XYZ file of C-alpha atoms in Angstrom:
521
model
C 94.915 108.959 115.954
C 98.469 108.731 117.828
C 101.625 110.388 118.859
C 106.021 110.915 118.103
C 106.977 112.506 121.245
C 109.757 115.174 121.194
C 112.247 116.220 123.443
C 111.391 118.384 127.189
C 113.196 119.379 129.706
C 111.961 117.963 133.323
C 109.528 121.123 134.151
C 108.551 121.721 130.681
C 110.068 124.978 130.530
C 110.707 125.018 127.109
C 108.258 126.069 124.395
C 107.868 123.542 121.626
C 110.989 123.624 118.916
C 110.163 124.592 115.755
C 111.159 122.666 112.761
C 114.017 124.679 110.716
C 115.330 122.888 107.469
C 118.972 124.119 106.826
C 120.221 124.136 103.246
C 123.856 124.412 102.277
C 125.699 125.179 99.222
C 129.361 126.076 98.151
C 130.996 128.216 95.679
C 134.543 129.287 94.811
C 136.465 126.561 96.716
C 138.717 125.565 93.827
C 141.958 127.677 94.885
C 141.685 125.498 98.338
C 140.557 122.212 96.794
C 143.977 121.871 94.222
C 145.969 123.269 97.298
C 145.313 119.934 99.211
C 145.174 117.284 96.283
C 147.689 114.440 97.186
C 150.116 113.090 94.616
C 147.692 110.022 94.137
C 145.122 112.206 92.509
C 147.574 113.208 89.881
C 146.578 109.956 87.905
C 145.068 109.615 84.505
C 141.085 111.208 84.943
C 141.403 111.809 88.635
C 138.352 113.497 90.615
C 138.508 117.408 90.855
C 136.890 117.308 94.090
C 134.697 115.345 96.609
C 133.156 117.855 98.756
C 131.104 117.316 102.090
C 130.382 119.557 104.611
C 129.308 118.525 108.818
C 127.681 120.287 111.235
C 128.547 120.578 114.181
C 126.422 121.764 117.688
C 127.976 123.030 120.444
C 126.219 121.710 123.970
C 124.570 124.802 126.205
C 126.635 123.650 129.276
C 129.880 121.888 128.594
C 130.693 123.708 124.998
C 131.667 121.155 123.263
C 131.119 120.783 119.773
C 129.180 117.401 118.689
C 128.547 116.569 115.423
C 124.963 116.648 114.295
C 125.352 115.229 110.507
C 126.762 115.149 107.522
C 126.052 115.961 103.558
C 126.404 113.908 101.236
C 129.524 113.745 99.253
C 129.407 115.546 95.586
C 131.865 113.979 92.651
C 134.062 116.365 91.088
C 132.223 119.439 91.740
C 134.008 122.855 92.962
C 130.112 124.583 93.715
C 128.248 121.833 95.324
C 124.223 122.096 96.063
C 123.527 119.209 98.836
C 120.818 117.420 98.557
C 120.751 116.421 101.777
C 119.378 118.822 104.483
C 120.483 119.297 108.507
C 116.756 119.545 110.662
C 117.242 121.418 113.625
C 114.854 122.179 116.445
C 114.814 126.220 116.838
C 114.377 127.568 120.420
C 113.781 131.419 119.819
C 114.816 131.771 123.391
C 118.142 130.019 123.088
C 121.654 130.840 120.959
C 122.318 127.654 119.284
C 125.758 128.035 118.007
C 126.588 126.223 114.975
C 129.811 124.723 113.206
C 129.944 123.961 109.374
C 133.480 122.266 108.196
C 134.166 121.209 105.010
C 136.175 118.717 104.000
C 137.867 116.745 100.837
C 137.174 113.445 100.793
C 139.955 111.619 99.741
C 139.523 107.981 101.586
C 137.433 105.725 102.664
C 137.673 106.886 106.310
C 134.685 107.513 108.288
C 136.749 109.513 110.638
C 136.521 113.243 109.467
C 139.998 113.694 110.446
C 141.162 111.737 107.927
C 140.038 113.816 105.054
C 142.133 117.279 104.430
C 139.952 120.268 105.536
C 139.069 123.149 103.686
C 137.596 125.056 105.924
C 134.951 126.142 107.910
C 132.251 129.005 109.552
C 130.473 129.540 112.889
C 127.026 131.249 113.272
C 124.040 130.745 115.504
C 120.354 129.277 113.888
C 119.196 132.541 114.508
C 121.283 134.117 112.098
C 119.987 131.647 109.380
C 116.946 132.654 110.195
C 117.303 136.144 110.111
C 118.857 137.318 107.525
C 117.034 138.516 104.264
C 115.025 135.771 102.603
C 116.674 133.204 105.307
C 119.861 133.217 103.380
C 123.236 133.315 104.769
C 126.483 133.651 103.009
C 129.981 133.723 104.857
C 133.521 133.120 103.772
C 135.228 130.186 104.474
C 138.187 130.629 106.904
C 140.704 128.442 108.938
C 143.880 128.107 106.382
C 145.697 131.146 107.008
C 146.611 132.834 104.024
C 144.378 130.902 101.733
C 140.926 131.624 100.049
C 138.813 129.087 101.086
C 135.792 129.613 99.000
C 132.015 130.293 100.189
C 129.449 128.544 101.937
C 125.735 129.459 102.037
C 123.157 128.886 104.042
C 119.520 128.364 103.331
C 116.685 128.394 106.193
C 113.160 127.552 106.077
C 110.352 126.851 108.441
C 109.199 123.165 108.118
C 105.694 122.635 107.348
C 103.848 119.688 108.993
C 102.356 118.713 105.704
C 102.925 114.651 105.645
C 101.662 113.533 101.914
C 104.380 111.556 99.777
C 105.031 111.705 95.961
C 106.149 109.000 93.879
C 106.720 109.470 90.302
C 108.875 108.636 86.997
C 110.001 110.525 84.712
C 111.254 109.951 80.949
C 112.348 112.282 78.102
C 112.358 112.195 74.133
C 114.663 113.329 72.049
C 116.799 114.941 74.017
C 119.917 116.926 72.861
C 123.416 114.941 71.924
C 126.138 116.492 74.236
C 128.881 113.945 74.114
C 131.322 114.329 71.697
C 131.525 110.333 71.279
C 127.709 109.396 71.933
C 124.588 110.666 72.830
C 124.136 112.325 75.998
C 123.999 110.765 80.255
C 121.336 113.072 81.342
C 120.014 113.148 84.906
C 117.266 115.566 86.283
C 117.615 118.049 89.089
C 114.755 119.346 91.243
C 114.526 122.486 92.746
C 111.721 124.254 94.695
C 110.874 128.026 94.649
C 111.941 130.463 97.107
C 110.199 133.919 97.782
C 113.442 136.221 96.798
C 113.084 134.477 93.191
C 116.046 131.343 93.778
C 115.851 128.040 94.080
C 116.556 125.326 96.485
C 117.631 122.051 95.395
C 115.510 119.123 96.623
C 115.803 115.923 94.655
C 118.408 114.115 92.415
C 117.550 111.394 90.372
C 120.130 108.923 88.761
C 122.406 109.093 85.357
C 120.978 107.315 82.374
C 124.479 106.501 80.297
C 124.385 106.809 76.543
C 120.720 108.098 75.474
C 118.068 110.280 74.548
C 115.319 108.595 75.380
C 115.958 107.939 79.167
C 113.530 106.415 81.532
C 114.473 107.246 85.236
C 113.780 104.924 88.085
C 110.477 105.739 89.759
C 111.004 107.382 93.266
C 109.357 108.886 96.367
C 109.456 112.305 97.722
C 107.867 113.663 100.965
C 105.680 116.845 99.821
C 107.108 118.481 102.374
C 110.881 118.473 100.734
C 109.301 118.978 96.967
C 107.026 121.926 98.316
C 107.062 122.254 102.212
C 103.191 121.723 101.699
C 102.457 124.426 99.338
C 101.026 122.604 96.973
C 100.980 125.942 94.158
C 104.709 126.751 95.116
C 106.864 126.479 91.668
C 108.706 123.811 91.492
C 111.601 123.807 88.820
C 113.020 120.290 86.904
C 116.918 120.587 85.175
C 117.786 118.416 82.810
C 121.692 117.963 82.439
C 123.971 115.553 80.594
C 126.539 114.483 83.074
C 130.446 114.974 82.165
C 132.673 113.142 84.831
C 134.610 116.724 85.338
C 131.613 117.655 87.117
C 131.083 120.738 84.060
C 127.561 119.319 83.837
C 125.920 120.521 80.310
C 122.664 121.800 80.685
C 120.000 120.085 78.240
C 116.776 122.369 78.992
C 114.076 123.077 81.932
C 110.457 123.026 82.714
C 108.466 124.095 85.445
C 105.384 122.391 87.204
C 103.799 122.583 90.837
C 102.905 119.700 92.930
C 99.341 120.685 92.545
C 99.487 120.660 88.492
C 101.630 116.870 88.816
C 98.839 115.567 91.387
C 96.124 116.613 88.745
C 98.164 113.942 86.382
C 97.281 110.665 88.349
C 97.794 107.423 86.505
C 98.319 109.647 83.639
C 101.538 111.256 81.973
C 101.734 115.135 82.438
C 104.159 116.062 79.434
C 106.204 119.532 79.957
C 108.084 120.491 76.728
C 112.158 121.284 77.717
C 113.038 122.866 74.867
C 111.766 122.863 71.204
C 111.010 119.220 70.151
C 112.474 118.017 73.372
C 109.465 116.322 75.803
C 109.385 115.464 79.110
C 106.691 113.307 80.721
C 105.788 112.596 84.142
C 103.777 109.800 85.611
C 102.289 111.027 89.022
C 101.745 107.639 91.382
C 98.563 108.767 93.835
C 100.210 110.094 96.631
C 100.870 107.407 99.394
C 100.642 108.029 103.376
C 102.059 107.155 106.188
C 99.293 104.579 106.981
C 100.207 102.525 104.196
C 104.220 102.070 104.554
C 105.374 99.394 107.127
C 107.143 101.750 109.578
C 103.868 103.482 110.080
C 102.245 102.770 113.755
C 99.041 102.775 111.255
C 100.576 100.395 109.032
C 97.910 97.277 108.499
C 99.786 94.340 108.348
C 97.492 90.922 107.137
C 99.265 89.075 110.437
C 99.243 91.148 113.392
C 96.923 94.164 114.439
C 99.117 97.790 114.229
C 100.174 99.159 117.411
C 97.371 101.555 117.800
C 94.973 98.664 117.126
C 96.692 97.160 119.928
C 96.671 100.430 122.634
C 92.696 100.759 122.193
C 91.982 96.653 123.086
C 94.022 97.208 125.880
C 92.369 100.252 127.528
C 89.716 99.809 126.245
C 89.053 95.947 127.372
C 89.501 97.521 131.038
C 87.446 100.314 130.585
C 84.376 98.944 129.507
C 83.798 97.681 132.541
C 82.823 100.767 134.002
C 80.203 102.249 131.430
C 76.968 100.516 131.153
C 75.946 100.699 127.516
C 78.981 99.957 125.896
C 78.534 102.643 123.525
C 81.751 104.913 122.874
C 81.819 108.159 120.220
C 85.013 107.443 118.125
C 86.560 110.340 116.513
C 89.758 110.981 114.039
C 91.743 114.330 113.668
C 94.367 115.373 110.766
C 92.724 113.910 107.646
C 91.024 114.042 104.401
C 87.581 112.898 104.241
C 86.378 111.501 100.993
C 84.474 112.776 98.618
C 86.289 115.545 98.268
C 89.106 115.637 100.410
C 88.325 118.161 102.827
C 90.325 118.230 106.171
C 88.999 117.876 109.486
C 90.278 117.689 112.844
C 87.370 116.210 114.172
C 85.279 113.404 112.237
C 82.976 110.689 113.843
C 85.053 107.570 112.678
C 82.126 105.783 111.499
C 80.878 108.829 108.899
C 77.904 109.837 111.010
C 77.779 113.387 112.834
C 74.369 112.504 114.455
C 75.790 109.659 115.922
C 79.248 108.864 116.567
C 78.899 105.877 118.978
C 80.958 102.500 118.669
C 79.285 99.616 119.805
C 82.345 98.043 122.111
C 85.595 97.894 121.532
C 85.393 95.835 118.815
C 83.248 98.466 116.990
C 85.390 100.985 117.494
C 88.471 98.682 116.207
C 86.324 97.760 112.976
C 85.472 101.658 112.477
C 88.890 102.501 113.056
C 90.169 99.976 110.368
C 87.215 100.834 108.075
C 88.013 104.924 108.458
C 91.971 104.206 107.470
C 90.895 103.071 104.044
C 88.802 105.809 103.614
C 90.424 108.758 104.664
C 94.065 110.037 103.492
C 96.128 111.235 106.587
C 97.031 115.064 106.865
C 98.544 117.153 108.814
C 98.725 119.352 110.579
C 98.020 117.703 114.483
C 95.618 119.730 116.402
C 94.157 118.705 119.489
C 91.984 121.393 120.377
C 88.885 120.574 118.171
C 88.177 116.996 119.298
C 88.739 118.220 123.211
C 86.319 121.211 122.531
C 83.698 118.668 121.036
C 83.931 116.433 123.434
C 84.154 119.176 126.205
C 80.613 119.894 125.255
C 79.543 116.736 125.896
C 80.411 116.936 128.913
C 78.988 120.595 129.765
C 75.849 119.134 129.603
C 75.632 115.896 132.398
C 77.717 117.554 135.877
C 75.462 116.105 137.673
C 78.112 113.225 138.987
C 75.631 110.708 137.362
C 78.190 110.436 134.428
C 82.109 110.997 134.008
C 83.631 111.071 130.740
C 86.929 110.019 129.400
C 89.047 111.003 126.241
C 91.794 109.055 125.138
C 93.562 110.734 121.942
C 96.605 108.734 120.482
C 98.831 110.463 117.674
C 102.165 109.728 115.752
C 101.952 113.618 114.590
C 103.854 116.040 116.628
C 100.893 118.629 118.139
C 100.934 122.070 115.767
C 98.156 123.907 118.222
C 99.602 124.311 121.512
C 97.978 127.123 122.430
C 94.806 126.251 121.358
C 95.228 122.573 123.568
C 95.885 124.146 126.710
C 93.234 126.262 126.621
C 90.881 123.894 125.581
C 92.156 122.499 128.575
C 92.046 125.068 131.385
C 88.655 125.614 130.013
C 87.878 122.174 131.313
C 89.451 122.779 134.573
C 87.991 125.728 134.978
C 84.630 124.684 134.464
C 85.163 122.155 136.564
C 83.783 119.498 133.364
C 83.251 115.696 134.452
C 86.267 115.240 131.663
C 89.959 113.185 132.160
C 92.123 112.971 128.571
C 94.867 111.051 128.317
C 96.979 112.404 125.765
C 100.092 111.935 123.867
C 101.725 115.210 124.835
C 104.206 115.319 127.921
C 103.570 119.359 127.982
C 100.102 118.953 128.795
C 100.875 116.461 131.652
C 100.043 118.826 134.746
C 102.058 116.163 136.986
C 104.996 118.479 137.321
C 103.526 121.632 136.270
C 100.065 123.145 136.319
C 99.078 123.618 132.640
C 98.330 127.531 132.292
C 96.720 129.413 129.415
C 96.255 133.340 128.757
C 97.151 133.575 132.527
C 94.805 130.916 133.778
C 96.279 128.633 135.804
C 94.934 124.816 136.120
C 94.079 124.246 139.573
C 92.840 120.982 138.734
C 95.289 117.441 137.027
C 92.941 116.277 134.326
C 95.375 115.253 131.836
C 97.782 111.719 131.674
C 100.384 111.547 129.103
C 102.588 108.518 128.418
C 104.682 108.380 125.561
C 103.639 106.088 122.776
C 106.908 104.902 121.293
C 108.115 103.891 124.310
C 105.587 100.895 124.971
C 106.195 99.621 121.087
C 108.125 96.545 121.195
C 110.647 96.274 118.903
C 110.687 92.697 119.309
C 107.165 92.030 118.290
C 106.248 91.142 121.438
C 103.122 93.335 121.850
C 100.710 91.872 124.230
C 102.775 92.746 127.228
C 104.012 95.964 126.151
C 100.315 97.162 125.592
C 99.218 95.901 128.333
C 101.636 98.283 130.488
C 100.729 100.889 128.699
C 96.893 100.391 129.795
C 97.924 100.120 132.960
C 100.168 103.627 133.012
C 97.663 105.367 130.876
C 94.947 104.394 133.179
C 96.400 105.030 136.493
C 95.075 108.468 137.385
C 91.609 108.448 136.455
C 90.290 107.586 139.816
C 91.921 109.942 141.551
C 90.671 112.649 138.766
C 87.234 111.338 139.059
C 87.625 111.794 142.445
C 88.857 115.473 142.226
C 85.742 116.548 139.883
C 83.082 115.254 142.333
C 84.864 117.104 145.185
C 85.301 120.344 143.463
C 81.600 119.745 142.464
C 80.710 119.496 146.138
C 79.108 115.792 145.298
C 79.294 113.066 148.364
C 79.347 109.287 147.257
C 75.999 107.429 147.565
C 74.927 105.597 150.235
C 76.555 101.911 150.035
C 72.649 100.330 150.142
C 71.150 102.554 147.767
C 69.469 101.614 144.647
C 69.953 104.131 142.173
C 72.752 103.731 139.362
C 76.671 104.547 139.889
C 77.716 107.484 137.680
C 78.277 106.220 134.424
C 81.875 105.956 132.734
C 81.872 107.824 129.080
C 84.532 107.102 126.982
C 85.810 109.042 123.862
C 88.358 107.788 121.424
């Protein structure tokens, strides 16, 4: 249903990044830590420690080093996990050399500089990547003479899996840890790794003085809790907090996204230890569609931008098909009733007959399918080309010419699949334009090639999505540039079918009926 458009070079060179999540942790840096505390933090209960650690990228051409982010800063810990997780783009091609410095926070600076260093480590991605289990340690250097503790480094392939969690979580009768009341516990989650550890993935908040706590609800994309595998163990800590960052551990229980999704409007209760419970209240999973920063998002004021992008091309391209009926499909969901995915379903729920009467039908259809269907990933292209492709195969007569327009906010997971789906149009010279959200497939600057094959024929128009959104709110006009870009080639491709086809144009006087304009959303 529509598009985010990554980065690409000019000619398209590059083969689509891969998403790599990059974990980091730290151990042993206490030597180095106390070596660098100022005379201020000599005060009554002064933090240990207040780790964080930035990454750094160093550009192909210049070499410079540019910072890329920053963790999150731990209190009073001397073996930090981070929460917070760098996402790189991998190019298997390319050595992408990477900086990780660590630093003691000890102002309110933003400037880095600021902050006394601890040390540091260079590696490339592919090293992440490689090693056993995607796990990385090196030593700390960059003191002379000084241990500087160790950093690791944690990679993992990100899934494209899109489905959010919110839940809440409360306990009873937890143990008493503090020596002067009950116990501050917090929970820590952590998800599964093949070689048998863990990676940590969510923190909630400190509930002072209990043992009965009830923690804030919160969300979680799938994707961090899981990376999509919805059986993949996922392990919850429960810790009473000490402000010396010697955290007491309370208990454990284990789960899986799958066994917590089973739980809906229910409590799933998990026993920590003996007579200590732990319940969890699974909130149906959310998507995209229904949060406000979603292009899907259906707002009771203004149509979404989607909405927007089919009433303006499809308000112009009416005009050029003669029954007004258009076959309107969706890709990357689950259908009800049992939540099967599909990457190609008619819209309107009927597989005999897709059709749309209008625009406004297909507007209506689209609106209906949204609350009826649960987005999922992952983005794949291929299916709805290949059904509409045989559409097609069947009128090359000239007497009709068919048009696909595909919009998608999900980045496109079957590349290979796409451009041959689209060669194979090209090469069998199918009455077929698409005008898709992919600059890759855009044969403008390069001839789209699969298994060899290379398109002889420019049947494809991209235009990126994003960039005709209006920040503003000023949609009309924005739209209605994008209708005009999207729609600029299609004559011209027309045009280049019925010559390849060998078909002249009709004689100016003659009766019978132009070739009719099909249009697939």
């Amino acid at each position: 249903m529509m598009a985010s458009i990554g980065e690409f070079d000019p000619l398209n060179t590059r083969v689509p990044a891969t998403k790599i999540e990059v974990t980091v942790s730290l151990t042993e840096i206490k030597k180095c830590v106390f070596s660098f505390l100022h005379a201020s933090f000599l005060a009554s209960t002064p933090p240990l420690s207040l780790p964080v650690v930035v990454l750094y990228l160093q550009a192909v051409g210049t070499k410079e080093w540019r910072e890329f982010g920053r963790t999150e800063v731990i209190d009073n810990t001397r073996n930090p996990d981070f929460v917070r997780k760098f996402v790189l783009d991998f190019f298997f091609e390319e050595k992408q050399n990477l900086r990780f410095d660590v630093y003691n926070v000890d102002s309110r600076s933003c400037n880095i500089s600021k902050h006394d260093f601890l040390g540091q480590t260079f590696c490339t991605l592919g090293e992440i990547i490689g090693s056993t289990g995607g796990r990385l340690e090196r030593t700390l250097s960059g003191i002379p003479g000084k241990k500087c503790g160790v950093i690791i480094l944690t990679a993992e392939e990100l899934s494209n899996c899109r489905d959010i969690a919110t839940m809440q979580l409360c306990a009873n009768k937890l143990d008493k840890k503090d020596f002067f009341g009950k116990s501050d516990p917090f929970l820590v989650f952590y998800r599964s790794n093949e070689d048998g550890t863990f990676t940590i993935c969510h923190k909630t908040e400190v509930i002072k003085n209990t043992l009965n706590p009830v923690w804030q609800s919160f969300t979680i994309p799938v994707r961090a809790l899981c990376n999509g595998d919805y059986d993949r163990t996922v392990k919850v800590d429960v810790y009473d907090w000490d402000r010396d960052g010697s955290h007491d551990f309370i208990g454990e229980f284990t789960t899986s996204y799958r066994e917590l999704s089973r739980g809906q409007n229910q409590f799933n209760v998990y026993e920590v230890r003996h007579n200590m419970e732990m319940a969890c209240y699974f909130i149906p999973p959310s998507s995209y569609k229904d949060l406000p920063t979603s292009l899907h998002y259906m707002s009771p004021y203004q149509m979404n931008a989607y909405a927007m992008a089919l009433k303006a091309v499809g308000e112009i391209i009416q005009d050029y098909d003669s029954d007004k009926l258009f076959p309107a499909y969706g890709f990357g969901a689950k259908l009800p009733p049992d939540g099967k995915i599909s990457h190609a379903f008619p819209l309107n729920g009927d597989n005999d007959n897709p059709n749309c009467v209008g625009i406004e039908g297909v507007l209506e259809t689209y609106f209906q399918s949204l609350r009826a269907v649960q987005l999922y990933g992952p983005t794949n292209f291929a299916p709805v080309i290949n059904k509409v492709a045989n559409c097609a195969a069947e009128i090359t007569d000239g007497s009709q010419y068919f048009v696909l327009l595909m919009i998608t906010d999900g980045v496109i997971s079957d590349m290979v699949q796409t451009k041959e789906a689209v060669v194979n149009v090209i090469m069998y010279a199918l009455p077929l334009s698409l005008l898709l959200a992919m600059e890759e497939l855009d044969g403008d600057e390069v001839r789209v090639s699969s298994r060899g094959r290379l398109a002889e024929r420019d049947i494809v128009q991209f235009v990126p999505f994003r960039d005709y959104i209006d920040r503003s709110g000023n949609q009309v006009l924005s739209m209605a540039r994008l209708a005009k870009d999207v729609l600029a080639e299609i004559p011209d491709q027309l045009l280049s079918f019925m010559k390849s086809r060998g078909i002249e144009p009709r004689p100016a006087l003659s009766s019978s009926p132009l070739p009719q304009l099909h249009r697939h959303i």
